[in-house]
Short mmCIF file of C-alpha atoms in Angstrom, two decimals:
data_model
loop_
_atom_site.label_atom_id
_atom_site.label_comp_id
_atom_site.label_asym_id
_atom_site.label_seq_id
_atom_site.Cartn_x
_atom_site.Cartn_y
_atom_site.Cartn_z
CA ASP S 1 152.51 101.76 165.35
CA GLY S 2 151.42 104.32 167.89
CA GLY S 3 153.58 104.92 170.89
CA ILE S 4 156.15 106.97 172.71
CA THR S 5 159.79 107.05 171.76
CA GLN S 6 162.61 108.19 173.95
CA SER S 7 166.14 108.56 172.78
CA PRO S 8 168.77 107.64 173.48
CA LYS S 9 168.29 104.60 175.69
CA TYR S 10 171.60 105.18 177.46
CA LEU S 11 173.29 108.55 177.86
CA PHE S 12 176.61 109.41 179.46
CA ARG S 13 177.70 112.93 180.33
CA LYS S 14 180.39 114.70 182.26
CA GLU S 15 179.44 116.72 185.29
CA GLY S 16 178.72 120.34 184.46
CA GLN S 17 177.23 119.67 181.05
CA ASN S 18 173.62 120.21 180.14
CA VAL S 19 171.92 117.31 178.40
CA THR S 20 168.58 117.06 176.60
CA LEU S 21 166.45 113.94 176.63
CA SER S 22 164.05 113.43 173.76
CA CYS S 23 160.41 112.33 174.03
CA GLU S 24 158.08 112.01 171.06
CA GLN S 25 154.55 110.59 170.93
CA ASN S 26 152.26 109.84 168.01
CA LEU S 27 149.23 108.95 170.10
CA ASN S 28 147.66 112.39 169.67
CA HIS S 29 147.65 112.78 173.44
CA ASP S 30 147.20 116.23 174.91
CA ALA S 31 149.27 115.82 178.05
CA MET S 32 152.87 114.74 178.49
CA TYR S 33 154.91 114.03 181.61
CA TRP S 34 158.48 113.50 182.73
CA TYR S 35 159.32 111.25 185.67
CA ARG S 36 162.53 110.36 187.39
CA GLN S 37 163.12 106.92 188.89
CA ASP S 38 166.00 106.12 191.21
CA PRO S 39 166.99 102.52 192.07
CA GLY S 40 164.44 100.84 194.28
CA GLN S 41 162.18 103.85 194.29
CA GLY S 42 158.95 104.93 192.72
CA LEU S 43 158.36 107.54 190.06
CA ARG S 44 158.72 111.20 190.89
CA LEU S 45 157.15 113.84 188.68
CA ILE S 46 159.54 116.41 187.23
CA TYR S 47 157.37 118.43 184.82
CA TYR S 48 154.12 118.00 182.98
CA SER S 49 152.34 119.74 180.16
CA GLN S 50 148.63 119.60 179.48
CA ILE S 51 148.64 121.67 176.28
CA VAL S 52 151.15 123.05 173.81
CA ASN S 53 153.21 126.01 175.03
CA ASP S 54 152.22 125.41 178.64
CA PHE S 55 153.84 123.29 181.36
CA GLN S 56 153.90 123.02 185.13
CA LYS S 57 156.51 122.01 187.66
CA GLY S 58 156.14 118.71 189.37
CA ASP S 59 157.57 117.65 192.71
CA ILE S 60 161.26 117.76 191.74
CA ALA S 61 161.60 120.39 188.99
CA GLU S 62 164.76 122.07 190.30
CA GLY S 63 167.66 121.66 187.90
CA TYR S 64 165.43 120.66 184.98
CA SER S 65 163.77 122.55 182.15
CA VAL S 66 161.26 121.60 179.46
CA SER S 67 159.55 122.99 176.39
CA ARG S 68 156.34 122.04 174.59
CA GLU S 69 156.41 123.70 171.19
CA LYS S 70 154.65 120.84 169.45
CA LYS S 71 151.95 118.48 170.66
CA GLU S 72 154.09 115.48 169.82
CA SER S 73 157.28 116.54 171.54
CA PHE S 74 158.27 117.25 175.15
CA PRO S 75 162.07 117.39 175.55
CA LEU S 76 163.64 117.51 178.99
CA THR S 77 166.92 119.32 179.67
CA VAL S 78 168.92 118.24 182.65
CA THR S 79 171.01 121.25 183.59
CA SER S 80 174.27 121.45 185.48
CA ALA S 81 172.26 122.80 188.40
CA GLN S 82 170.74 119.39 189.01
CA LYS S 83 172.81 118.06 191.90
CA ASN S 84 172.31 114.36 191.35
CA PRO S 85 171.23 113.78 187.74
CA THR S 86 172.13 110.10 187.38
CA ALA S 87 168.81 108.29 187.14
CA PHE S 88 166.31 106.57 184.87
CA TYR S 89 164.02 109.05 183.11
CA LEU S 90 160.58 108.10 181.87
CA CYS S 91 158.30 110.08 179.60
CA ALA S 92 154.55 109.48 179.50
CA SER S 93 151.46 110.85 177.81
CA ASN S 94 147.69 110.70 178.06
CA THR S 95 144.57 112.67 177.41
CA PRO S 96 142.98 113.47 180.79
CA GLY S 97 139.24 113.05 180.90
CA SER S 98 139.17 110.72 177.92
CA SER S 99 137.97 107.14 177.90
CA SER S 100 141.55 105.93 177.94
CA TYR S 101 142.77 107.99 180.82
CA GLU S 102 145.84 105.95 181.69
CA GLN S 103 149.32 107.26 181.03
CA TYR S 104 151.36 105.47 178.41
CA PHE S 105 155.10 105.30 178.92
CA GLY S 106 158.14 105.36 176.72
CA PRO S 107 161.04 102.90 177.13
CA GLY S 108 163.04 105.36 179.24
CA THR S 109 166.50 106.91 179.10
CA ARG S 110 169.16 105.90 181.59
CA LEU S 111 171.38 108.91 182.25
CA THR S 112 174.76 108.55 183.89
CA VAL S 113 176.72 111.65 184.85
CA THR S 114 180.30 111.28 186.04
CA ALA X 1 151.88 112.45 203.05
CA GLN X 2 152.10 109.49 200.75
CA LYS X 3 148.96 109.23 198.65
CA VAL X 4 149.67 105.68 197.53
CA THR X 5 151.25 103.13 199.82
CA GLN X 6 152.64 99.81 198.71
CA ALA X 7 153.88 98.35 201.94
CA GLN X 8 155.43 95.26 200.37
CA THR X 9 158.83 96.22 199.02
CA GLU X 10 159.84 92.76 197.80
CA ILE X 11 157.97 89.48 197.47
CA SER X 12 159.30 86.10 196.39
CA VAL X 13 157.06 83.20 195.50
CA VAL X 14 157.57 79.82 193.93
CA GLU X 15 156.11 79.31 190.49
CA LYS X 16 152.41 78.38 190.46
CA GLU X 17 151.76 79.99 193.83
CA ASP X 18 149.19 82.76 194.08
CA VAL X 19 150.40 86.18 195.21
CA THR X 20 148.59 89.37 196.22
CA LEU X 21 150.14 92.81 195.93
CA ASP X 22 148.67 95.38 198.27
CA CYS X 23 147.88 98.99 197.48
CA VAL X 24 146.36 101.52 199.87
CA TYR X 25 145.51 105.02 198.73
CA GLU X 26 144.50 108.27 200.32
CA THR X 27 142.27 110.89 198.74
CA ARG X 28 139.50 113.33 199.60
CA ASP X 29 138.20 113.47 196.06
CA THR X 30 135.00 111.67 195.22
CA THR X 31 136.12 111.17 191.64
CA TYR X 32 139.46 109.50 191.15
CA TYR X 33 141.16 106.75 189.18
CA LEU X 34 143.37 103.90 190.25
CA PHE X 35 145.88 102.06 188.10
CA TRP X 36 148.30 99.18 188.16
CA TYR X 37 151.47 99.10 186.05
CA LYS X 38 154.09 96.44 185.50
CA GLN X 39 157.76 97.34 185.04
CA PRO X 40 159.80 94.41 183.68
CA PRO X 41 163.61 94.51 183.76
CA SER X 42 163.63 96.42 180.45
CA GLY X 43 162.28 99.43 182.34
CA GLU X 44 159.21 100.45 180.38
CA LEU X 45 156.03 100.69 182.42
CA VAL X 46 153.20 98.60 181.02
CA PHE X 47 149.63 99.57 181.84
CA LEU X 48 147.59 96.73 183.35
CA ILE X 49 144.30 98.15 184.58
CA ARG X 50 142.33 101.33 185.29
CA ARG X 51 139.50 101.61 187.77
CA ASN X 52 137.40 104.70 188.52
CA SER X 53 136.04 105.53 191.93
CA PHE X 54 132.46 104.77 190.98
CA ASP X 55 133.13 101.23 189.89
CA GLU X 56 133.89 98.86 192.75
CA GLN X 57 133.31 95.78 190.69
CA ASN X 58 136.22 93.39 190.88
CA GLU X 59 137.94 92.55 187.66
CA ILE X 60 139.50 89.37 186.37
CA SER X 61 141.72 89.13 183.33
CA GLY X 62 143.21 85.71 182.84
CA ARG X 63 145.48 85.01 185.80
CA TYR X 64 145.18 88.60 187.03
CA SER X 65 142.46 89.91 189.31
CA TRP X 66 141.91 93.17 191.13
CA ASN X 67 139.95 93.83 194.30
CA PHE X 68 138.84 97.45 194.76
CA GLN X 69 137.38 98.31 198.17
CA LYS X 70 136.52 101.93 198.88
CA SER X 71 135.70 101.15 202.50
CA THR X 72 139.34 100.30 203.16
CA SER X 73 140.83 102.53 200.41
CA SER X 74 142.54 99.54 198.89
CA PHE X 75 143.09 98.31 195.36
CA ASN X 76 144.85 94.96 195.62
CA PHE X 77 146.21 92.91 192.75
CA THR X 78 146.32 89.12 192.73
CA ILE X 79 148.26 86.92 190.35
CA THR X 80 147.02 83.35 190.29
CA ALA X 81 149.35 80.49 189.42
CA SER X 82 152.34 82.80 189.10
CA GLN X 83 154.88 82.32 186.34
CA VAL X 84 158.50 83.37 185.96
CA VAL X 85 157.43 85.98 183.38
CA ASP X 86 155.47 87.72 186.13
CA SER X 87 158.74 88.74 187.78
CA ALA X 88 158.77 92.53 187.66
CA VAL X 89 158.18 95.62 189.73
CA TYR X 90 154.51 96.48 190.05
CA PHE X 91 153.29 100.01 190.69
CA CYS X 92 149.94 101.20 191.92
CA ALA X 93 148.92 104.77 191.02
CA LEU X 94 146.20 107.27 191.87
CA SER X 95 144.91 110.17 189.79
CA GLU X 96 142.63 112.78 191.28
CA THR X 97 140.53 115.01 189.06
CA ASN X 98 140.90 117.95 191.45
CA THR X 99 144.70 118.03 191.37
CA GLY X 100 145.31 118.61 187.69
CA ASN X 101 145.08 114.96 186.75
CA GLN X 102 148.50 114.22 188.16
CA PHE X 103 149.38 110.61 188.79
CA TYR X 104 150.70 109.63 192.21
CA PHE X 105 152.70 106.44 192.16
CA GLY X 106 153.47 104.11 195.01
CA THR X 107 157.04 103.01 195.59
CA GLY X 108 156.44 99.70 193.88
CA THR X 109 156.55 96.03 194.85
CA SER X 110 159.31 93.90 193.37
CA LEU X 111 157.98 90.44 192.63
CA THR X 112 160.31 87.52 192.01
CA VAL X 113 158.82 84.23 190.85
CA ILE X 114 161.20 81.36 191.47
CA PRO X 115 161.04 78.46 189.03
#
């Protein structure tokens, strides 16, 4: 089955700790994205990557870092510099310009930092 | 400025009623794409439909229909004979080819269908 996996589904961390959220896709998509969703709000773009070894900041990149060493993987690290990290994080992928242009989403990771 | 506006924050309807979710977008591109997604309580966004800027034909898929009007920059979504399983948050999104193919999401409309 093709799709996007995110792990874990729920993650708890103490303030001051870095934490890495996993995102893997087997859809052979070129581009991958990370979004943050806060309660009652829309999706805000954190980072995106259109090809391996390249990524760009989105609207709210401060306090986050990413890497794209493999086409299938786009992990997101939430650093201690992120002032309010508790949120729902969604990973997505697509191939821009293709016939199926829409972004496909993973099940999300709910991060709670106390 | 918000590129995608979903003015309806929450809507409640009784089962079997029809409901329309509004979406207004803003772009200067001539080539762009519009999308609707459904987010059930589980959290994963489910793709519903894609429409490109050159295709204003309305679309019907079962109980779902979409009305794309470039003249009013709107891409509205209607659910006919709503069911409890339609309860979810629905997001409208815009992608412009001249801005790196980023997706701009609206803030979502939370639909509750009351049995």
